[in-house]
PDB file of N, CA and C in Angstrom:
ATOM      1  N   MET P  26      74.531 137.538  84.590  1.00 54.00           N
ATOM      2  CA  MET P  26      75.916 137.450  84.767  1.00 54.00           C
ATOM      3  C   MET P  26      76.591 137.771  86.022  1.00 54.00           C
ATOM      4  N   CYS P  27      77.796 137.302  86.272  1.00 49.00           N
ATOM      5  CA  CYS P  27      78.559 137.204  87.638  1.00 49.00           C
ATOM      6  C   CYS P  27      79.665 138.229  87.330  1.00 49.00           C
ATOM      7  N   SER P  28      80.025 138.649  88.647  1.00 51.00           N
ATOM      8  CA  SER P  28      81.348 139.535  88.657  1.00 51.00           C
ATOM      9  C   SER P  28      82.342 138.623  88.416  1.00 51.00           C
ATOM     10  N   ILE P  29      83.774 139.122  87.918  1.00 53.00           N
ATOM     11  CA  ILE P  29      84.989 138.347  87.638  1.00 53.00           C
ATOM     12  C   ILE P  29      85.449 138.090  89.184  1.00 53.00           C
ATOM     13  N   LEU P  30      85.395 139.070  89.933  1.00 60.00           N
ATOM     14  CA  LEU P  30      85.900 139.220  91.479  1.00 60.00           C
ATOM     15  C   LEU P  30      85.192 138.130  92.136  1.00 60.00           C
ATOM     16  N   ASP P  31      84.093 138.050  92.122  1.00 65.00           N
ATOM     17  CA  ASP P  31      83.255 137.037  92.992  1.00 65.00           C
ATOM     18  C   ASP P  31      82.263 136.404  92.361  1.00 65.00           C
ATOM     19  N   PRO P  32      82.469 135.177  91.444  1.00 65.00           N
ATOM     20  CA  PRO P  32      81.429 134.811  90.651  1.00 65.00           C
ATOM     21  C   PRO P  32      80.071 134.216  91.397  1.00 65.00           C
ATOM     22  N   LEU P  33      79.972 134.296  92.679  1.00 72.00           N
ATOM     23  CA  LEU P  33      78.600 134.076  93.306  1.00 72.00           C
ATOM     24  C   LEU P  33      77.878 135.363  93.302  1.00 72.00           C
ATOM     25  N   LYS P  34      78.434 136.690  93.063  1.00 74.00           N
ATOM     26  CA  LYS P  34      77.557 137.667  93.289  1.00 74.00           C
ATOM     27  C   LYS P  34      77.563 138.364  91.789  1.00 74.00           C
ATOM     28  N   PRO P  35      75.964 138.453  91.292  1.00 77.00           N
ATOM     29  CA  PRO P  35      75.905 138.818  90.072  1.00 77.00           C
ATOM     30  C   PRO P  35      76.127 140.574  89.943  1.00 77.00           C
ATOM     31  N   PHE P  36      76.476 141.052  88.873  1.00 79.00           N
ATOM     32  CA  PHE P  36      76.459 142.317  88.654  1.00 79.00           C
ATOM     33  C   PHE P  36      75.526 142.807  87.808  1.00 79.00           C
ATOM     34  N   ALA P  37      74.744 141.860  87.102  1.00 85.00           N
ATOM     35  CA  ALA P  37      73.553 142.365  86.514  1.00 85.00           C
ATOM     36  C   ALA P  37      72.459 141.150  86.234  1.00 85.00           C
ATOM     37  N   ILE P  38      71.399 141.413  86.064  1.00 88.00           N
ATOM     38  CA  ILE P  38      70.402 140.283  85.767  1.00 88.00           C
ATOM     39  C   ILE P  38      69.838 140.536  84.128  1.00 88.00           C
ATOM     40  N   ASP P  39      70.038 139.603  83.459  1.00 89.00           N
ATOM     41  CA  ASP P  39      69.583 139.872  82.196  1.00 89.00           C
ATOM     42  C   ASP P  39      68.325 138.751  81.899  1.00 89.00           C
ATOM     43  N   MET P  40      67.496 139.042  80.978  1.00 89.00           N
ATOM     44  CA  MET P  40      66.311 138.376  80.831  1.00 89.00           C
ATOM     45  C   MET P  40      65.823 138.706  79.418  1.00 89.00           C
ATOM     46  N   VAL P  41      64.959 137.676  78.788  1.00 89.00           N
ATOM     47  CA  VAL P  41      64.227 138.001  77.666  1.00 89.00           C
ATOM     48  C   VAL P  41      62.768 138.086  77.894  1.00 89.00           C
ATOM     49  N   LEU P  42      62.348 139.282  77.451  1.00 90.00           N
ATOM     50  CA  LEU P  42      60.781 139.688  77.275  1.00 90.00           C
ATOM     51  C   LEU P  42      60.037 139.176  76.034  1.00 90.00           C
ATOM     52  N   ILE P  43      58.922 138.913  76.018  1.00 88.00           N
ATOM     53  CA  ILE P  43      58.193 138.194  75.257  1.00 88.00           C
ATOM     54  C   ILE P  43      56.984 139.298  74.798  1.00 88.00           C
ATOM     55  N   ASP P  44      56.391 139.725  73.834  1.00 87.00           N
ATOM     56  CA  ASP P  44      55.187 140.430  73.705  1.00 87.00           C
ATOM     57  C   ASP P  44      54.184 139.590  73.107  1.00 87.00           C
ATOM     58  N   VAL P  45      53.085 140.333  72.793  1.00 85.00           N
ATOM     59  CA  VAL P  45      51.728 139.426  72.432  1.00 85.00           C
ATOM     60  C   VAL P  45      51.957 138.873  70.969  1.00 85.00           C
ATOM     61  N   GLU P  46      52.893 139.305  70.274  1.00 86.00           N
ATOM     62  CA  GLU P  46      53.128 138.875  68.761  1.00 86.00           C
ATOM     63  C   GLU P  46      54.309 137.701  68.862  1.00 86.00           C
ATOM     64  N   GLY P  47      54.899 137.636  69.982  1.00 85.00           N
ATOM     65  CA  GLY P  47      55.888 136.611  70.162  1.00 85.00           C
ATOM     66  C   GLY P  47      57.310 137.228  69.891  1.00 85.00           C
ATOM     67  N   GLY P  48      57.314 138.419  69.751  1.00 88.00           N
ATOM     68  CA  GLY P  48      58.716 139.116  69.512  1.00 88.00           C
ATOM     69  C   GLY P  48      59.501 139.088  70.815  1.00 88.00           C
ATOM     70  N   LYS P  49      60.780 139.129  70.823  1.00 90.00           N
ATOM     71  CA  LYS P  49      61.607 138.927  72.031  1.00 90.00           C
ATOM     72  C   LYS P  49      62.498 140.052  71.888  1.00 90.00           C
ATOM     73  N   ILE P  50      62.729 140.543  73.252  1.00 92.00           N
ATOM     74  CA  ILE P  50      63.903 141.680  73.527  1.00 92.00           C
ATOM     75  C   ILE P  50      64.502 141.389  74.801  1.00 92.00           C
ATOM     76  N   GLN P  51      65.684 141.546  74.924  1.00 92.00           N
ATOM     77  CA  GLN P  51      66.478 141.379  75.990  1.00 92.00           C
ATOM     78  C   GLN P  51      66.349 142.555  77.049  1.00 92.00           C
ATOM     79  N   ALA P  52      66.287 142.340  78.226  1.00 94.00           N
ATOM     80  CA  ALA P  52      66.317 143.473  79.151  1.00 94.00           C
ATOM     81  C   ALA P  52      67.359 143.091  80.266  1.00 94.00           C
ATOM     82  N   SER P  53      67.926 144.277  80.719  1.00 93.00           N
ATOM     83  CA  SER P  53      69.028 144.233  81.830  1.00 93.00           C
ATOM     84  C   SER P  53      68.835 144.913  83.230  1.00 93.00           C
ATOM     85  N   ILE P  54      68.864 144.248  84.146  1.00 94.00           N
ATOM     86  CA  ILE P  54      68.999 145.051  85.331  1.00 94.00           C
ATOM     87  C   ILE P  54      70.413 145.181  85.870  1.00 94.00           C
ATOM     88  N   ARG P  55      70.834 146.246  86.139  1.00 91.00           N
ATOM     89  CA  ARG P  55      72.205 146.325  86.589  1.00 91.00           C
ATOM     90  C   ARG P  55      72.190 146.273  88.147  1.00 91.00           C
ATOM     91  N   LYS P  56      73.311 146.041  88.654  1.00 90.00           N
ATOM     92  CA  LYS P  56      73.646 146.045  90.183  1.00 90.00           C
ATOM     93  C   LYS P  56      72.901 146.945  91.038  1.00 90.00           C
ATOM     94  N   PRO P  57      73.116 148.376  90.595  1.00 90.00           N
ATOM     95  CA  PRO P  57      72.418 149.188  91.628  1.00 90.00           C
ATOM     96  C   PRO P  57      70.824 148.992  91.462  1.00 90.00           C
ATOM     97  N   MET P  58      70.424 148.529  90.679  1.00 92.00           N
ATOM     98  CA  MET P  58      68.906 148.506  90.516  1.00 92.00           C
ATOM     99  C   MET P  58      68.408 147.015  91.042  1.00 92.00           C
ATOM    100  N   MET P  59      69.168 145.952  91.130  1.00 91.00           N
ATOM    101  CA  MET P  59      68.898 144.741  91.576  1.00 91.00           C
ATOM    102  C   MET P  59      67.930 144.716  92.841  1.00 91.00           C
ATOM    103  N   LYS P  60      68.292 145.330  93.906  1.00 90.00           N
ATOM    104  CA  LYS P  60      67.451 145.313  95.092  1.00 90.00           C
ATOM    105  C   LYS P  60      66.069 145.837  94.760  1.00 90.00           C
ATOM    106  N   LYS P  61      65.924 146.873  94.179  1.00 93.00           N
ATOM    107  CA  LYS P  61      64.778 147.358  93.849  1.00 93.00           C
ATOM    108  C   LYS P  61      63.582 146.213  92.992  1.00 93.00           C
ATOM    109  N   PHE P  62      64.263 145.529  92.186  1.00 91.00           N
ATOM    110  CA  PHE P  62      63.323 144.710  91.390  1.00 91.00           C
ATOM    111  C   PHE P  62      63.333 143.370  91.880  1.00 91.00           C
ATOM    112  N   LYS P  63      64.424 142.921  92.657  1.00 83.00           N
ATOM    113  CA  LYS P  63      64.452 141.728  93.168  1.00 83.00           C
ATOM    114  C   LYS P  63      63.171 140.590  93.514  1.00 83.00           C
ATOM    115  N   ASN P  64      62.284 141.461  94.024  1.00 87.00           N
ATOM    116  CA  ASN P  64      60.840 140.614  94.429  1.00 87.00           C
ATOM    117  C   ASN P  64      59.921 141.123  93.557  1.00 87.00           C
ATOM    118  N   ALA P  65      60.172 142.049  92.420  1.00 91.00           N
ATOM    119  CA  ALA P  65      59.064 142.703  91.786  1.00 91.00           C
ATOM    120  C   ALA P  65      58.792 141.928  90.464  1.00 91.00           C
ATOM    121  N   ILE P  66      59.668 141.165  89.961  1.00 90.00           N
ATOM    122  CA  ILE P  66      59.572 140.106  88.786  1.00 90.00           C
ATOM    123  C   ILE P  66      59.368 138.783  88.978  1.00 90.00           C
ATOM    124  N   VAL P  67      58.527 138.028  88.543  1.00 89.00           N
ATOM    125  CA  VAL P  67      58.100 136.641  88.607  1.00 89.00           C
ATOM    126  C   VAL P  67      58.346 136.122  87.283  1.00 89.00           C
ATOM    127  N   GLU P  68      59.108 134.915  86.998  1.00 86.00           N
ATOM    128  CA  GLU P  68      59.216 134.378  85.825  1.00 86.00           C
ATOM    129  C   GLU P  68      57.799 133.678  85.205  1.00 86.00           C
ATOM    130  N   GLY P  69      57.508 134.238  84.225  1.00 85.00           N
ATOM    131  CA  GLY P  69      56.239 133.834  83.695  1.00 85.00           C
ATOM    132  C   GLY P  69      54.981 134.926  84.062  1.00 85.00           C
ATOM    133  N   GLY P  70      55.584 135.938  84.644  1.00 88.00           N
ATOM    134  CA  GLY P  70      54.489 137.016  85.082  1.00 88.00           C
ATOM    135  C   GLY P  70      54.372 138.052  83.698  1.00 88.00           C
ATOM    136  N   VAL P  71      53.140 138.744  83.660  1.00 89.00           N
ATOM    137  CA  VAL P  71      52.966 139.554  82.759  1.00 89.00           C
ATOM    138  C   VAL P  71      52.811 141.012  83.279  1.00 89.00           C
ATOM    139  N   TYR P  72      53.498 142.034  82.648  1.00 92.00           N
ATOM    140  CA  TYR P  72      53.574 143.362  83.408  1.00 92.00           C
ATOM    141  C   TYR P  72      53.430 144.327  82.418  1.00 92.00           C
ATOM    142  N   THR P  73      53.102 145.424  82.627  1.00 92.00           N
ATOM    143  CA  THR P  73      53.161 146.877  81.783  1.00 92.00           C
ATOM    144  C   THR P  73      54.221 147.283  82.542  1.00 92.00           C
ATOM    145  N   MET P  74      55.216 147.948  81.786  1.00 94.00           N
ATOM    146  CA  MET P  74      56.470 148.523  82.073  1.00 94.00           C
ATOM    147  C   MET P  74      56.740 150.039  81.417  1.00 94.00           C
ATOM    148  N   ILE P  75      57.136 150.881  82.211  1.00 97.00           N
ATOM    149  CA  ILE P  75      57.194 152.048  81.890  1.00 97.00           C
ATOM    150  C   ILE P  75      58.373 152.878  82.542  1.00 97.00           C
ATOM    151  N   ASN P  76      58.969 153.882  81.868  1.00 97.00           N
ATOM    152  CA  ASN P  76      60.151 154.493  82.301  1.00 97.00           C
ATOM    153  C   ASN P  76      61.461 153.637  82.277  1.00 97.00           C
ATOM    154  N   PHE P  77      61.948 153.240  81.093  1.00 97.00           N
ATOM    155  CA  PHE P  77      63.069 152.157  81.012  1.00 97.00           C
ATOM    156  C   PHE P  77      63.813 152.957  79.918  1.00 97.00           C
ATOM    157  N   GLY P  78      65.043 152.482  79.826  1.00 96.00           N
ATOM    158  CA  GLY P  78      66.026 152.971  78.695  1.00 96.00           C
ATOM    159  C   GLY P  78      66.089 151.968  77.699  1.00 96.00           C
ATOM    160  N   VAL P  79      66.376 152.519  76.511  1.00 96.00           N
ATOM    161  CA  VAL P  79      66.449 151.644  75.218  1.00 96.00           C
ATOM    162  C   VAL P  79      67.795 151.974  74.811  1.00 96.00           C
ATOM    163  N   ILE P  80      68.788 150.853  74.815  1.00 93.00           N
ATOM    164  CA  ILE P  80      70.058 150.950  74.081  1.00 93.00           C
ATOM    165  C   ILE P  80      70.335 149.856  73.146  1.00 93.00           C
ATOM    166  N   ARG P  81      71.413 150.180  72.270  1.00 93.00           N
ATOM    167  CA  ARG P  81      71.556 149.121  71.185  1.00 93.00           C
ATOM    168  C   ARG P  81      72.242 148.061  71.821  1.00 93.00           C
ATOM    169  N   SER P  82      71.683 147.006  71.403  1.00 89.00           N
ATOM    170  CA  SER P  82      72.157 145.468  71.800  1.00 89.00           C
ATOM    171  C   SER P  82      73.464 145.362  71.018  1.00 89.00           C
ATOM    172  N   ALA P  83      74.645 145.247  71.906  1.00 83.00           N
ATOM    173  CA  ALA P  83      75.836 144.849  71.343  1.00 83.00           C
ATOM    174  C   ALA P  83      76.557 144.046  72.185  1.00 83.00           C
ATOM    175  N   GLY P  84      77.694 143.440  71.771  1.00 77.00           N
ATOM    176  CA  GLY P  84      78.499 142.550  72.537  1.00 77.00           C
ATOM    177  C   GLY P  84      78.321 141.100  72.361  1.00 77.00           C
ATOM    178  N   ASN P  85      78.822 140.246  72.868  1.00 73.00           N
ATOM    179  CA  ASN P  85      78.780 138.875  72.956  1.00 73.00           C
ATOM    180  C   ASN P  85      77.789 138.440  73.721  1.00 73.00           C
ATOM    181  N   TYR P  86      77.150 137.210  73.465  1.00 73.00           N
ATOM    182  CA  TYR P  86      76.370 136.401  74.332  1.00 73.00           C
ATOM    183  C   TYR P  86      74.852 137.138  74.448  1.00 73.00           C
ATOM    184  N   ARG P  87      74.569 137.685  73.629  1.00 79.00           N
ATOM    185  CA  ARG P  87      73.027 138.471  73.458  1.00 79.00           C
ATOM    186  C   ARG P  87      71.988 137.511  73.547  1.00 79.00           C
ATOM    187  N   ALA P  88      71.033 137.676  74.407  1.00 79.00           N
ATOM    188  CA  ALA P  88      69.938 136.732  74.932  1.00 79.00           C
ATOM    189  C   ALA P  88      68.899 136.972  73.771  1.00 79.00           C
ATOM    190  N   ALA P  89      68.955 137.804  72.963  1.00 84.00           N
ATOM    191  CA  ALA P  89      67.609 137.881  72.008  1.00 84.00           C
ATOM    192  C   ALA P  89      68.399 138.298  70.708  1.00 84.00           C
ATOM    193  N   LYS P  90      67.576 138.198  69.485  1.00 83.00           N
ATOM    194  CA  LYS P  90      68.185 138.635  68.025  1.00 83.00           C
ATOM    195  C   LYS P  90      67.334 139.862  67.826  1.00 83.00           C
ATOM    196  N   HIS P  91      67.471 140.930  68.835  1.00 88.00           N
ATOM    197  CA  HIS P  91      66.797 142.266  68.636  1.00 88.00           C
ATOM    198  C   HIS P  91      68.022 143.310  68.649  1.00 88.00           C
ATOM    199  N   GLU P  92      67.826 144.358  67.749  1.00 89.00           N
ATOM    200  CA  GLU P  92      68.779 145.434  67.456  1.00 89.00           C
ATOM    201  C   GLU P  92      68.922 146.172  68.853  1.00 89.00           C
ATOM    202  N   TYR P  93      67.923 146.240  69.728  1.00 93.00           N
ATOM    203  CA  TYR P  93      67.972 147.013  71.011  1.00 93.00           C
ATOM    204  C   TYR P  93      67.657 146.065  72.302  1.00 93.00           C
ATOM    205  N   LYS P  94      68.154 146.709  73.361  1.00 94.00           N
ATOM    206  CA  LYS P  94      67.607 145.929  74.516  1.00 94.00           C
ATOM    207  C   LYS P  94      67.104 146.965  75.561  1.00 94.00           C
ATOM    208  N   LEU P  95      66.288 146.708  76.561  1.00 95.00           N
ATOM    209  CA  LEU P  95      65.791 147.380  77.457  1.00 95.00           C
ATOM    210  C   LEU P  95      66.827 147.376  79.018  1.00 95.00           C
ATOM    211  N   LEU P  96      66.854 148.669  79.498  1.00 95.00           N
ATOM    212  CA  LEU P  96      67.618 148.573  80.753  1.00 95.00           C
ATOM    213  C   LEU P  96      66.492 149.351  81.554  1.00 95.00           C
ATOM    214  N   PHE P  97      66.654 148.857  82.805  1.00 96.00           N
ATOM    215  CA  PHE P  97      65.743 149.072  84.060  1.00 96.00           C
ATOM    216  C   PHE P  97      66.498 150.299  84.653  1.00 96.00           C
ATOM    217  N   SER P  98      66.001 151.255  85.096  1.00 95.00           N
ATOM    218  CA  SER P  98      66.563 152.388  85.851  1.00 95.00           C
ATOM    219  C   SER P  98      65.542 152.700  87.069  1.00 95.00           C
ATOM    220  N   GLY P  99      66.206 153.453  87.860  1.00 94.00           N
ATOM    221  CA  GLY P  99      65.539 154.070  88.998  1.00 94.00           C
ATOM    222  C   GLY P  99      64.220 154.499  88.710  1.00 94.00           C
ATOM    223  N   LYS P 100      63.673 154.930  87.738  1.00 96.00           N
ATOM    224  CA  LYS P 100      62.525 155.595  87.470  1.00 96.00           C
ATOM    225  C   LYS P 100      61.577 154.194  86.876  1.00 96.00           C
ATOM    226  N   THR P 101      61.953 153.393  86.431  1.00 97.00           N
ATOM    227  CA  THR P 101      61.226 152.304  85.744  1.00 97.00           C
ATOM    228  C   THR P 101      60.165 151.716  86.961  1.00 97.00           C
ATOM    229  N   ARG P 102      58.868 151.662  86.252  1.00 96.00           N
ATOM    230  CA  ARG P 102      57.980 151.021  87.009  1.00 96.00           C
ATOM    231  C   ARG P 102      57.280 149.916  86.392  1.00 96.00           C
ATOM    232  N   LEU P 103      56.890 148.876  87.364  1.00 95.00           N
ATOM    233  CA  LEU P 103      56.200 147.641  86.723  1.00 95.00           C
ATOM    234  C   LEU P 103      54.783 147.463  87.275  1.00 95.00           C
ATOM    235  N   PHE P 104      53.758 147.150  86.355  1.00 95.00           N
ATOM    236  CA  PHE P 104      52.552 146.908  87.045  1.00 95.00           C
ATOM    237  C   PHE P 104      52.091 145.777  86.491  1.00 95.00           C
ATOM    238  N   PRO P 105      51.565 144.895  87.549  1.00 93.00           N
ATOM    239  CA  PRO P 105      51.213 143.464  86.940  1.00 93.00           C
ATOM    240  C   PRO P 105      49.994 143.502  86.052  1.00 93.00           C
ATOM    241  N   ALA P 106      49.715 142.584  85.122  1.00 90.00           N
ATOM    242  CA  ALA P 106      48.682 142.860  84.176  1.00 90.00           C
ATOM    243  C   ALA P 106      48.132 141.454  83.873  1.00 90.00           C
ATOM    244  N   GLN P 107      47.013 141.529  83.489  1.00 87.00           N
ATOM    245  CA  GLN P 107      46.231 140.100  83.324  1.00 87.00           C
ATOM    246  C   GLN P 107      45.896 140.040  81.788  1.00 87.00           C
ATOM    247  N   THR P 108      46.433 139.105  81.220  1.00 83.00           N
ATOM    248  CA  THR P 108      46.070 138.771  79.891  1.00 83.00           C
ATOM    249  C   THR P 108      46.442 137.222  79.458  1.00 83.00           C
ATOM    250  N   GLU P 109      45.676 136.662  78.715  1.00 80.00           N
ATOM    251  CA  GLU P 109      46.111 135.395  77.994  1.00 80.00           C
ATOM    252  C   GLU P 109      46.551 135.447  76.678  1.00 80.00           C
ATOM    253  N   LEU P 110      47.148 136.613  76.149  1.00 78.00           N
ATOM    254  CA  LEU P 110      47.361 136.827  74.713  1.00 78.00           C
ATOM    255  C   LEU P 110      49.171 136.702  74.957  1.00 78.00           C
ATOM    256  N   ILE P 111      49.711 136.912  75.990  1.00 75.00           N
ATOM    257  CA  ILE P 111      51.002 136.876  76.075  1.00 75.00           C
ATOM    258  C   ILE P 111      51.444 135.325  76.212  1.00 75.00           C
ATOM    259  N   PRO P 112      52.103 134.663  75.112  1.00 70.00           N
ATOM    260  CA  PRO P 112      52.515 133.384  75.290  1.00 70.00           C
ATOM    261  C   PRO P 112      53.384 133.113  76.495  1.00 70.00           C
ATOM    262  N   LEU P 113      53.242 132.098  77.379  1.00 69.00           N
ATOM    263  CA  LEU P 113      53.930 131.666  78.596  1.00 69.00           C
ATOM    264  C   LEU P 113      55.476 131.047  78.063  1.00 69.00           C
ATOM    265  N   ASN P 114      55.263 130.541  76.947  1.00 69.00           N
ATOM    266  CA  ASN P 114      56.600 129.813  76.408  1.00 69.00           C
ATOM    267  C   ASN P 114      57.136 130.437  75.265  1.00 69.00           C
ATOM    268  N   GLY P 115      58.397 131.108  75.345  1.00 68.00           N
ATOM    269  CA  GLY P 115      59.145 131.476  74.228  1.00 68.00           C
ATOM    270  C   GLY P 115      59.982 130.918  73.560  1.00 68.00           C
ATOM    271  N   LEU P 116      60.024 129.543  73.665  1.00 65.00           N
ATOM    272  CA  LEU P 116      61.186 128.938  73.222  1.00 65.00           C
ATOM    273  C   LEU P 116      61.365 128.713  71.510  1.00 65.00           C
ATOM    274  N   SER P 117      62.445 129.059  71.341  1.00 66.00           N
ATOM    275  CA  SER P 117      62.730 128.989  69.763  1.00 66.00           C
ATOM    276  C   SER P 117      63.933 127.724  69.668  1.00 66.00           C
ATOM    277  N   LEU P 118      63.407 126.667  69.539  1.00 65.00           N
ATOM    278  CA  LEU P 118      64.385 125.415  69.318  1.00 65.00           C
ATOM    279  C   LEU P 118      65.191 125.484  68.012  1.00 65.00           C
ATOM    280  N   VAL P 119      66.526 125.027  68.375  1.00 66.00           N
ATOM    281  CA  VAL P 119      67.398 124.994  67.137  1.00 66.00           C
ATOM    282  C   VAL P 119      68.024 123.660  67.014  1.00 66.00           C
ATOM    283  N   ASN P 120      68.186 123.033  65.805  1.00 74.00           N
ATOM    284  CA  ASN P 120      68.670 121.826  65.449  1.00 74.00           C
ATOM    285  C   ASN P 120      69.959 121.810  65.960  1.00 74.00           C
ATOM    286  N   THR P 121      70.510 120.555  66.368  1.00 72.00           N
ATOM    287  CA  THR P 121      71.982 120.533  66.655  1.00 72.00           C
ATOM    288  C   THR P 121      72.854 120.740  65.646  1.00 72.00           C
ATOM    289  N   GLU P 122      72.599 120.463  64.432  1.00 77.00           N
ATOM    290  CA  GLU P 122      73.380 120.685  63.242  1.00 77.00           C
ATOM    291  C   GLU P 122      73.392 122.219  62.881  1.00 77.00           C
ATOM    292  N   ASP P 123      72.536 122.850  63.244  1.00 70.00           N
ATOM    293  CA  ASP P 123      72.676 124.442  63.068  1.00 70.00           C
ATOM    294  C   ASP P 123      73.666 125.010  64.280  1.00 70.00           C
ATOM    295  N   VAL P 124      73.535 124.447  65.539  1.00 65.00           N
ATOM    296  CA  VAL P 124      74.517 124.889  66.396  1.00 65.00           C
ATOM    297  C   VAL P 124      75.913 124.806  66.068  1.00 65.00           C
ATOM    298  N   PHE P 125      76.073 123.423  65.400  1.00 67.00           N
ATOM    299  CA  PHE P 125      77.399 123.064  65.172  1.00 67.00           C
ATOM    300  C   PHE P 125      77.986 124.141  63.919  1.00 67.00           C
ATOM    301  N   LYS P 126      76.926 124.449  63.133  1.00 70.00           N
ATOM    302  CA  LYS P 126      77.394 125.271  61.957  1.00 70.00           C
ATOM    303  C   LYS P 126      78.114 126.786  62.363  1.00 70.00           C
ATOM    304  N   THR P 127      77.404 127.116  63.479  1.00 62.00           N
ATOM    305  CA  THR P 127      78.174 128.550  64.242  1.00 62.00           C
ATOM    306  C   THR P 127      79.464 128.434  64.353  1.00 62.00           C
ATOM    307  N   ASN P 128      80.226 127.252  64.782  1.00 62.00           N
ATOM    308  CA  ASN P 128      81.758 127.023  64.881  1.00 62.00           C
ATOM    309  C   ASN P 128      82.100 127.958  66.253  1.00 62.00           C
ATOM    310  N   GLY P 129      80.998 128.383  66.956  1.00 57.00           N
ATOM    311  CA  GLY P 129      81.260 129.222  68.199  1.00 57.00           C
ATOM    312  C   GLY P 129      81.297 130.676  67.802  1.00 57.00           C
ATOM    313  N   ASP P 130      80.935 130.909  66.590  1.00 55.00           N
ATOM    314  CA  ASP P 130      81.009 132.537  65.921  1.00 55.00           C
ATOM    315  C   ASP P 130      79.767 133.150  66.390  1.00 55.00           C
ATOM    316  N   SER P 131      78.899 132.581  66.868  1.00 58.00           N
ATOM    317  CA  SER P 131      77.475 133.221  67.011  1.00 58.00           C
ATOM    318  C   SER P 131      77.715 134.254  68.312  1.00 58.00           C
ATOM    319  N   ASN P 132      77.007 135.409  68.145  1.00 62.00           N
ATOM    320  CA  ASN P 132      76.928 136.125  69.287  1.00 62.00           C
ATOM    321  C   ASN P 132      75.953 136.171  70.362  1.00 62.00           C
ATOM    322  N   TYR P 133      74.824 135.178  69.805  1.00 57.00           N
ATOM    323  CA  TYR P 133      73.593 135.052  70.436  1.00 57.00           C
ATOM    324  C   TYR P 133      73.775 133.655  71.216  1.00 57.00           C
ATOM    325  N   LEU P 134      73.122 133.552  72.324  1.00 58.00           N
ATOM    326  CA  LEU P 134      72.990 132.564  73.226  1.00 58.00           C
ATOM    327  C   LEU P 134      72.070 131.640  72.526  1.00 58.00           C
ATOM    328  N   ILE P 135      72.142 130.331  72.679  1.00 47.00           N
ATOM    329  CA  ILE P 135      71.275 129.457  71.774  1.00 47.00           C
ATOM    330  C   ILE P 135      70.509 128.873  72.608  1.00 47.00           C
TER     331      ILE P 135
END
């Protein structure tokens, strides 16, 4: 997500996290926390995460069809983990017909 005032400066980082069962949930890092986590997360990395907020997922353009989303805070800690059980690719492919059926009314990113 980018700032309306300066589209080149993001005010949040949103991502989709996936668990061992393939379940997906959106996670957000708001601007005040971005510097702390900037180099801590690598795409495709596996982590154990503690001390994060859980809030209801609402609004337009949600990245996962989950009732809640995770919010990184100043107390959030990430620990790299080693496992082969987490899928590296969590894509959910959608038919073109299904995209057009939404008529732009979907609250989810496709």
